[in-house]
JSON list of C-alpha atoms in Angstrom, two decimals:
[
{"chain": "A", "resi": 1, "resn": "MET", "atom": "CA", "xyz": [18.18, 30.88, 16.57]},
{"chain": "A", "resi": 2, "resn": "GLY", "atom": "CA", "xyz": [18.39, 27.07, 16.58]},
{"chain": "A", "resi": 3, "resn": "GLU", "atom": "CA", "xyz": [15.66, 24.77, 17.85]},
{"chain": "A", "resi": 4, "resn": "ALA", "atom": "CA", "xyz": [17.83, 23.44, 20.69]},
{"chain": "A", "resi": 5, "resn": "THR", "atom": "CA", "xyz": [18.41, 27.00, 21.87]},
{"chain": "A", "resi": 6, "resn": "HIS", "atom": "CA", "xyz": [14.68, 27.75, 21.68]},
{"chain": "A", "resi": 7, "resn": "THR", "atom": "CA", "xyz": [13.84, 24.61, 23.68]},
{"chain": "A", "resi": 8, "resn": "GLN", "atom": "CA", "xyz": [16.56, 25.42, 26.21]},
{"chain": "A", "resi": 9, "resn": "ARG", "atom": "CA", "xyz": [15.17, 28.95, 26.59]},
{"chain": "A", "resi": 10, "resn": "ILE", "atom": "CA", "xyz": [11.62, 27.64, 27.17]},
{"chain": "A", "resi": 11, "resn": "ASP", "atom": "CA", "xyz": [12.90, 25.04, 29.64]},
{"chain": "A", "resi": 12, "resn": "GLY", "atom": "CA", "xyz": [14.95, 27.71, 31.44]},
{"chain": "A", "resi": 13, "resn": "TYR", "atom": "CA", "xyz": [11.99, 30.04, 31.86]},
{"chain": "A", "resi": 14, "resn": "ALA", "atom": "CA", "xyz": [9.75, 27.15, 32.88]},
{"chain": "A", "resi": 15, "resn": "ALA", "atom": "CA", "xyz": [12.22, 25.96, 35.51]},
{"chain": "A", "resi": 16, "resn": "ALA", "atom": "CA", "xyz": [12.57, 29.50, 36.90]},
{"chain": "A", "resi": 17, "resn": "VAL", "atom": "CA", "xyz": [8.80, 29.96, 37.03]},
{"chain": "A", "resi": 18, "resn": "LEU", "atom": "CA", "xyz": [8.35, 26.62, 38.77]},
{"chain": "A", "resi": 19, "resn": "ASP", "atom": "CA", "xyz": [11.07, 27.50, 41.31]},
{"chain": "A", "resi": 20, "resn": "VAL", "atom": "CA", "xyz": [9.25, 30.74, 42.15]},
{"chain": "A", "resi": 21, "resn": "ALA", "atom": "CA", "xyz": [5.91, 28.92, 42.39]},
{"chain": "A", "resi": 22, "resn": "LYS", "atom": "CA", "xyz": [7.43, 26.37, 44.77]},
{"chain": "A", "resi": 23, "resn": "ALA", "atom": "CA", "xyz": [9.02, 29.13, 46.86]},
{"chain": "A", "resi": 24, "resn": "GLU", "atom": "CA", "xyz": [5.61, 30.80, 47.11]},
{"chain": "A", "resi": 25, "resn": "GLY", "atom": "CA", "xyz": [4.18, 27.49, 48.31]},
{"chain": "A", "resi": 26, "resn": "ASP", "atom": "CA", "xyz": [1.34, 27.54, 45.81]},
{"chain": "A", "resi": 27, "resn": "THR", "atom": "CA", "xyz": [2.58, 25.71, 42.74]},
{"chain": "A", "resi": 28, "resn": "SER", "atom": "CA", "xyz": [-0.86, 24.53, 41.64]},
{"chain": "A", "resi": 29, "resn": "ARG", "atom": "CA", "xyz": [-2.49, 27.97, 41.80]},
{"chain": "A", "resi": 30, "resn": "ILE", "atom": "CA", "xyz": [0.38, 29.81, 40.13]},
{"chain": "A", "resi": 31, "resn": "THR", "atom": "CA", "xyz": [0.71, 27.16, 37.42]},
{"chain": "A", "resi": 32, "resn": "ASP", "atom": "CA", "xyz": [-3.03, 27.35, 36.75]},
{"chain": "A", "resi": 33, "resn": "GLU", "atom": "CA", "xyz": [-3.05, 31.15, 36.69]},
{"chain": "A", "resi": 34, "resn": "LEU", "atom": "CA", "xyz": [-0.06, 31.31, 34.38]},
{"chain": "A", "resi": 35, "resn": "PHE", "atom": "CA", "xyz": [-1.71, 28.77, 32.06]},
{"chain": "A", "resi": 36, "resn": "ARG", "atom": "CA", "xyz": [-4.91, 30.86, 31.93]},
{"chain": "A", "resi": 37, "resn": "VAL", "atom": "CA", "xyz": [-3.06, 34.14, 31.41]},
{"chain": "A", "resi": 38, "resn": "ALA", "atom": "CA", "xyz": [-0.96, 32.67, 28.63]},
{"chain": "A", "resi": 39, "resn": "ARG", "atom": "CA", "xyz": [-4.08, 31.32, 26.90]},
{"chain": "A", "resi": 40, "resn": "SER", "atom": "CA", "xyz": [-5.73, 34.73, 27.19]},
{"chain": "A", "resi": 41, "resn": "VAL", "atom": "CA", "xyz": [-2.71, 36.53, 25.74]},
{"chain": "A", "resi": 42, "resn": "ASP", "atom": "CA", "xyz": [-2.44, 33.97, 22.95]},
{"chain": "A", "resi": 43, "resn": "GLY", "atom": "CA", "xyz": [-6.15, 34.34, 22.21]},
{"chain": "A", "resi": 44, "resn": "SER", "atom": "CA", "xyz": [-6.01, 38.14, 21.84]},
{"chain": "A", "resi": 45, "resn": "GLU", "atom": "CA", "xyz": [-4.04, 39.22, 18.81]},
{"chain": "A", "resi": 46, "resn": "GLU", "atom": "CA", "xyz": [-4.15, 42.87, 19.89]},
{"chain": "A", "resi": 47, "resn": "LEU", "atom": "CA", "xyz": [-2.81, 42.13, 23.38]},
{"chain": "A", "resi": 48, "resn": "ARG", "atom": "CA", "xyz": [-0.20, 39.67, 22.09]},
{"chain": "A", "resi": 49, "resn": "GLU", "atom": "CA", "xyz": [1.06, 42.17, 19.47]},
{"chain": "A", "resi": 50, "resn": "THR", "atom": "CA", "xyz": [1.10, 45.04, 22.00]},
{"chain": "A", "resi": 51, "resn": "LEU", "atom": "CA", "xyz": [3.10, 43.07, 24.56]},
{"chain": "A", "resi": 52, "resn": "ALA", "atom": "CA", "xyz": [5.51, 41.83, 21.87]},
{"chain": "A", "resi": 53, "resn": "ASP", "atom": "CA", "xyz": [5.99, 45.22, 20.16]},
{"chain": "A", "resi": 54, "resn": "PRO", "atom": "CA", "xyz": [9.62, 46.34, 20.62]},
{"chain": "A", "resi": 55, "resn": "ALA", "atom": "CA", "xyz": [8.57, 49.96, 20.03]},
{"chain": "A", "resi": 56, "resn": "ILE", "atom": "CA", "xyz": [6.48, 49.98, 23.23]},
{"chain": "A", "resi": 57, "resn": "PRO", "atom": "CA", "xyz": [8.57, 50.63, 26.35]},
{"chain": "A", "resi": 58, "resn": "VAL", "atom": "CA", "xyz": [8.87, 47.73, 28.77]},
{"chain": "A", "resi": 59, "resn": "GLY", "atom": "CA", "xyz": [7.46, 49.89, 31.58]},
{"chain": "A", "resi": 60, "resn": "ARG", "atom": "CA", "xyz": [4.28, 50.45, 29.58]},
{"chain": "A", "resi": 61, "resn": "LYS", "atom": "CA", "xyz": [3.95, 46.71, 28.86]},
{"chain": "A", "resi": 62, "resn": "ILE", "atom": "CA", "xyz": [4.35, 45.92, 32.56]},
{"chain": "A", "resi": 63, "resn": "ALA", "atom": "CA", "xyz": [1.70, 48.53, 33.41]},
{"chain": "A", "resi": 64, "resn": "ILE", "atom": "CA", "xyz": [-0.67, 46.85, 30.92]},
{"chain": "A", "resi": 65, "resn": "VAL", "atom": "CA", "xyz": [-0.06, 43.42, 32.49]},
{"chain": "A", "resi": 66, "resn": "ASN", "atom": "CA", "xyz": [-0.52, 44.84, 35.99]},
{"chain": "A", "resi": 67, "resn": "ASP", "atom": "CA", "xyz": [-3.78, 46.58, 35.01]},
{"chain": "A", "resi": 68, "resn": "LEU", "atom": "CA", "xyz": [-5.17, 43.47, 33.32]},
{"chain": "A", "resi": 69, "resn": "LEU", "atom": "CA", "xyz": [-4.26, 41.01, 36.06]},
{"chain": "A", "resi": 70, "resn": "ASP", "atom": "CA", "xyz": [-4.71, 43.08, 39.22]},
{"chain": "A", "resi": 71, "resn": "GLY", "atom": "CA", "xyz": [-7.23, 41.25, 41.38]},
{"chain": "A", "resi": 72, "resn": "ARG", "atom": "CA", "xyz": [-7.40, 38.36, 38.89]},
{"chain": "A", "resi": 73, "resn": "ALA", "atom": "CA", "xyz": [-4.06, 36.68, 39.57]},
{"chain": "A", "resi": 74, "resn": "SER", "atom": "CA", "xyz": [-1.63, 36.42, 42.45]},
{"chain": "A", "resi": 75, "resn": "LYS", "atom": "CA", "xyz": [1.28, 38.85, 42.77]},
{"chain": "A", "resi": 76, "resn": "ALA", "atom": "CA", "xyz": [3.66, 35.99, 42.03]},
{"chain": "A", "resi": 77, "resn": "THR", "atom": "CA", "xyz": [1.88, 35.15, 38.76]},
{"chain": "A", "resi": 78, "resn": "ILE", "atom": "CA", "xyz": [1.83, 38.80, 37.71]},
{"chain": "A", "resi": 79, "resn": "ALA", "atom": "CA", "xyz": [5.56, 39.08, 38.47]},
{"chain": "A", "resi": 80, "resn": "LEU", "atom": "CA", "xyz": [6.29, 35.95, 36.43]},
{"chain": "A", "resi": 81, "resn": "VAL", "atom": "CA", "xyz": [4.31, 37.21, 33.44]},
{"chain": "A", "resi": 82, "resn": "ASN", "atom": "CA", "xyz": [6.10, 40.55, 33.73]},
{"chain": "A", "resi": 83, "resn": "MET", "atom": "CA", "xyz": [9.46, 38.74, 33.78]},
{"chain": "A", "resi": 84, "resn": "VAL", "atom": "CA", "xyz": [8.68, 37.03, 30.46]},
{"chain": "A", "resi": 85, "resn": "VAL", "atom": "CA", "xyz": [7.27, 40.22, 28.90]},
{"chain": "A", "resi": 86, "resn": "ALA", "atom": "CA", "xyz": [10.21, 42.36, 30.14]},
{"chain": "A", "resi": 87, "resn": "ALA", "atom": "CA", "xyz": [12.65, 39.87, 28.61]},
{"chain": "A", "resi": 88, "resn": "GLY", "atom": "CA", "xyz": [10.94, 40.38, 25.24]},
{"chain": "A", "resi": 89, "resn": "ARG", "atom": "CA", "xyz": [9.59, 36.82, 25.18]},
{"chain": "A", "resi": 90, "resn": "THR", "atom": "CA", "xyz": [5.84, 37.45, 25.10]},
{"chain": "A", "resi": 91, "resn": "ARG", "atom": "CA", "xyz": [5.52, 35.18, 22.06]},
{"chain": "A", "resi": 92, "resn": "ASP", "atom": "CA", "xyz": [6.98, 32.36, 24.18]},
{"chain": "A", "resi": 93, "resn": "LEU", "atom": "CA", "xyz": [4.53, 32.85, 27.07]},
{"chain": "A", "resi": 94, "resn": "LEU", "atom": "CA", "xyz": [2.15, 30.07, 26.02]},
{"chain": "A", "resi": 95, "resn": "GLU", "atom": "CA", "xyz": [5.00, 27.60, 25.47]},
{"chain": "A", "resi": 96, "resn": "VAL", "atom": "CA", "xyz": [6.48, 28.53, 28.85]},
{"chain": "A", "resi": 97, "resn": "ALA", "atom": "CA", "xyz": [3.10, 28.07, 30.56]},
{"chain": "A", "resi": 98, "resn": "ASN", "atom": "CA", "xyz": [2.58, 24.70, 28.87]},
{"chain": "A", "resi": 99, "resn": "ARG", "atom": "CA", "xyz": [6.06, 23.58, 29.90]},
{"chain": "A", "resi": 100, "resn": "VAL", "atom": "CA", "xyz": [5.53, 24.78, 33.49]},
{"chain": "A", "resi": 101, "resn": "ALA", "atom": "CA", "xyz": [2.27, 22.83, 33.67]},
{"chain": "A", "resi": 102, "resn": "SER", "atom": "CA", "xyz": [3.98, 19.72, 32.28]},
{"chain": "A", "resi": 103, "resn": "LEU", "atom": "CA", "xyz": [6.93, 20.00, 34.67]},
{"chain": "A", "resi": 104, "resn": "ALA", "atom": "CA", "xyz": [4.61, 20.55, 37.64]},
{"chain": "A", "resi": 105, "resn": "ALA", "atom": "CA", "xyz": [2.53, 17.52, 36.66]},
{"chain": "A", "resi": 106, "resn": "GLU", "atom": "CA", "xyz": [5.69, 15.40, 36.22]},
{"chain": "A", "resi": 107, "resn": "GLN", "atom": "CA", "xyz": [6.94, 16.43, 39.65]},
{"chain": "A", "resi": 108, "resn": "GLU", "atom": "CA", "xyz": [3.61, 15.38, 41.12]},
{"chain": "A", "resi": 109, "resn": "SER", "atom": "CA", "xyz": [3.83, 12.10, 39.17]},
{"chain": "A", "resi": 110, "resn": "ALA", "atom": "CA", "xyz": [0.79, 13.17, 37.17]},
{"chain": "A", "resi": 111, "resn": "THR", "atom": "CA", "xyz": [0.07, 13.60, 33.47]},
{"chain": "A", "resi": 112, "resn": "LEU", "atom": "CA", "xyz": [-1.19, 16.92, 32.18]},
{"chain": "A", "resi": 113, "resn": "ALA", "atom": "CA", "xyz": [-4.65, 16.89, 30.60]},
{"chain": "A", "resi": 114, "resn": "GLU", "atom": "CA", "xyz": [-5.75, 19.97, 28.67]},
{"chain": "A", "resi": 115, "resn": "ILE", "atom": "CA", "xyz": [-9.54, 20.18, 28.88]},
{"chain": "A", "resi": 116, "resn": "ARG", "atom": "CA", "xyz": [-11.06, 22.49, 26.25]},
{"chain": "A", "resi": 117, "resn": "THR", "atom": "CA", "xyz": [-14.66, 23.59, 26.72]},
{"chain": "A", "resi": 118, "resn": "ALA", "atom": "CA", "xyz": [-16.83, 26.45, 25.50]},
{"chain": "A", "resi": 119, "resn": "PHE", "atom": "CA", "xyz": [-17.69, 27.51, 29.04]},
{"chain": "A", "resi": 120, "resn": "GLU", "atom": "CA", "xyz": [-16.29, 27.48, 32.57]},
{"chain": "A", "resi": 121, "resn": "LEU", "atom": "CA", "xyz": [-16.57, 24.13, 34.35]},
{"chain": "A", "resi": 122, "resn": "ASP", "atom": "CA", "xyz": [-17.35, 23.96, 38.05]},
{"chain": "A", "resi": 123, "resn": "ASP", "atom": "CA", "xyz": [-14.94, 22.15, 40.37]},
{"chain": "A", "resi": 124, "resn": "GLU", "atom": "CA", "xyz": [-17.20, 19.11, 40.72]},
{"chain": "A", "resi": 125, "resn": "THR", "atom": "CA", "xyz": [-17.36, 18.60, 36.93]},
{"chain": "A", "resi": 126, "resn": "VAL", "atom": "CA", "xyz": [-13.58, 18.95, 36.60]},
{"chain": "A", "resi": 127, "resn": "THR", "atom": "CA", "xyz": [-13.11, 16.43, 39.41]},
{"chain": "A", "resi": 128, "resn": "ARG", "atom": "CA", "xyz": [-15.51, 13.91, 37.81]},
{"chain": "A", "resi": 129, "resn": "LEU", "atom": "CA", "xyz": [-13.85, 14.32, 34.42]},
{"chain": "A", "resi": 130, "resn": "THR", "atom": "CA", "xyz": [-10.37, 13.97, 35.96]},
{"chain": "A", "resi": 131, "resn": "GLU", "atom": "CA", "xyz": [-11.37, 10.82, 37.86]},
{"chain": "A", "resi": 132, "resn": "SER", "atom": "CA", "xyz": [-12.86, 9.35, 34.68]},
{"chain": "A", "resi": 133, "resn": "LEU", "atom": "CA", "xyz": [-9.65, 10.05, 32.75]},
{"chain": "A", "resi": 134, "resn": "GLU", "atom": "CA", "xyz": [-7.56, 8.56, 35.55]},
{"chain": "A", "resi": 135, "resn": "ARG", "atom": "CA", "xyz": [-9.61, 5.34, 35.48]},
{"chain": "A", "resi": 136, "resn": "ARG", "atom": "CA", "xyz": [-9.48, 5.13, 31.69]},
{"chain": "A", "resi": 137, "resn": "LEU", "atom": "CA", "xyz": [-5.76, 5.90, 31.37]},
{"chain": "A", "resi": 138, "resn": "GLY", "atom": "CA", "xyz": [-4.54, 4.24, 34.57]},
{"chain": "A", "resi": 139, "resn": "LYS", "atom": "CA", "xyz": [-2.50, 7.25, 35.67]},
{"chain": "A", "resi": 140, "resn": "ARG", "atom": "CA", "xyz": [-2.81, 10.38, 37.78]},
{"chain": "A", "resi": 141, "resn": "ILE", "atom": "CA", "xyz": [-4.11, 13.37, 35.83]},
{"chain": "A", "resi": 142, "resn": "GLN", "atom": "CA", "xyz": [-3.41, 17.08, 36.39]},
{"chain": "A", "resi": 143, "resn": "PRO", "atom": "CA", "xyz": [-6.28, 18.96, 34.66]},
{"chain": "A", "resi": 144, "resn": "LYS", "atom": "CA", "xyz": [-5.89, 22.36, 32.99]},
{"chain": "A", "resi": 145, "resn": "VAL", "atom": "CA", "xyz": [-9.16, 23.84, 31.74]},
{"chain": "A", "resi": 146, "resn": "VAL", "atom": "CA", "xyz": [-9.10, 26.09, 28.67]},
{"chain": "A", "resi": 147, "resn": "ILE", "atom": "CA", "xyz": [-12.15, 28.09, 27.61]},
{"chain": "A", "resi": 148, "resn": "ASP", "atom": "CA", "xyz": [-12.46, 27.73, 23.84]},
{"chain": "A", "resi": 149, "resn": "PRO", "atom": "CA", "xyz": [-15.71, 28.96, 22.22]},
{"chain": "A", "resi": 150, "resn": "SER", "atom": "CA", "xyz": [-14.91, 27.00, 19.04]},
{"chain": "A", "resi": 151, "resn": "VAL", "atom": "CA", "xyz": [-15.71, 23.80, 20.96]},
{"chain": "A", "resi": 152, "resn": "MET", "atom": "CA", "xyz": [-19.39, 24.95, 20.90]},
{"chain": "A", "resi": 153, "resn": "GLY", "atom": "CA", "xyz": [-20.44, 22.38, 23.51]},
{"chain": "A", "resi": 154, "resn": "GLY", "atom": "CA", "xyz": [-19.02, 19.29, 25.19]},
{"chain": "A", "resi": 155, "resn": "VAL", "atom": "CA", "xyz": [-15.31, 18.92, 25.80]},
{"chain": "A", "resi": 156, "resn": "VAL", "atom": "CA", "xyz": [-12.08, 18.13, 24.00]},
{"chain": "A", "resi": 157, "resn": "VAL", "atom": "CA", "xyz": [-9.36, 16.59, 26.16]},
{"chain": "A", "resi": 158, "resn": "LYS", "atom": "CA", "xyz": [-5.72, 16.29, 25.14]},
{"chain": "A", "resi": 159, "resn": "VAL", "atom": "CA", "xyz": [-3.46, 14.01, 27.17]},
{"chain": "A", "resi": 160, "resn": "GLY", "atom": "CA", "xyz": [-0.02, 13.86, 25.61]},
{"chain": "A", "resi": 161, "resn": "GLU", "atom": "CA", "xyz": [-0.64, 13.05, 21.95]},
{"chain": "A", "resi": 162, "resn": "THR", "atom": "CA", "xyz": [-4.06, 11.47, 22.61]},
{"chain": "A", "resi": 163, "resn": "ILE", "atom": "CA", "xyz": [-7.18, 13.53, 21.95]},
{"chain": "A", "resi": 164, "resn": "PHE", "atom": "CA", "xyz": [-10.64, 12.66, 23.25]},
{"chain": "A", "resi": 165, "resn": "ASP", "atom": "CA", "xyz": [-13.09, 14.74, 21.23]},
{"chain": "A", "resi": 166, "resn": "GLY", "atom": "CA", "xyz": [-16.56, 14.93, 22.74]},
{"chain": "A", "resi": 167, "resn": "SER", "atom": "CA", "xyz": [-17.33, 18.35, 21.30]},
{"chain": "A", "resi": 168, "resn": "ALA", "atom": "CA", "xyz": [-20.54, 19.38, 19.57]},
{"chain": "A", "resi": 169, "resn": "ARG", "atom": "CA", "xyz": [-18.42, 20.67, 16.69]},
{"chain": "A", "resi": 170, "resn": "SER", "atom": "CA", "xyz": [-16.91, 17.22, 16.18]},
{"chain": "A", "resi": 171, "resn": "ARG", "atom": "CA", "xyz": [-20.33, 15.58, 16.28]},
{"chain": "A", "resi": 172, "resn": "LEU", "atom": "CA", "xyz": [-21.69, 18.08, 13.72]},
{"chain": "A", "resi": 173, "resn": "ASP", "atom": "CA", "xyz": [-18.68, 17.51, 11.47]},
{"chain": "A", "resi": 174, "resn": "ASN", "atom": "CA", "xyz": [-19.25, 13.75, 11.69]},
{"chain": "A", "resi": 175, "resn": "LEU", "atom": "CA", "xyz": [-22.91, 14.19, 10.74]},
{"chain": "A", "resi": 176, "resn": "ARG", "atom": "CA", "xyz": [-21.97, 16.38, 7.76]},
{"chain": "A", "resi": 177, "resn": "GLU", "atom": "CA", "xyz": [-19.46, 13.79, 6.64]},
{"chain": "A", "resi": 178, "resn": "ALA", "atom": "CA", "xyz": [-21.98, 10.93, 7.01]},
{"chain": "A", "resi": 179, "resn": "TRP", "atom": "CA", "xyz": [-24.61, 12.82, 4.98]},
{"chain": "A", "resi": 180, "resn": "GLY", "atom": "CA", "xyz": [-22.07, 13.52, 2.24]}
]
């Protein structure tokens, strides 16, 4: 399948997801939940392979998604994840979630910032970090927090192609490099 077709497919799913989120009246929550779910699926090889396995019936895959997300995500988010899984596009889920987040940010005239940290950030910390990024970049920022244990401590922020690396891992790597 050609790259244009792949991009069109991702854009099509993203547009459909965003339409549903808007219709539900909770674009921010659904976008955030979808982003977190997609990161979780991408981070678990066993789950990703199970949901992508063509030998496993779609009904079983949907039951797995429902069991995993029940009480952790809205019904709309669960339905959207099930739509992607049922269509046999589990491997595209992360790309779809990233595109949905980007489209939602664009529609709000904001720029998506992926904030990677080893642990959950409270709302006040996310707000302070977002405000700092907005001042530094001179544009509105839509934050998406990703829990990534490899960060070890601190944060890594990606805004477009720009990366701000304030992680402990980066600092340790710099020390190792300086010591030769």
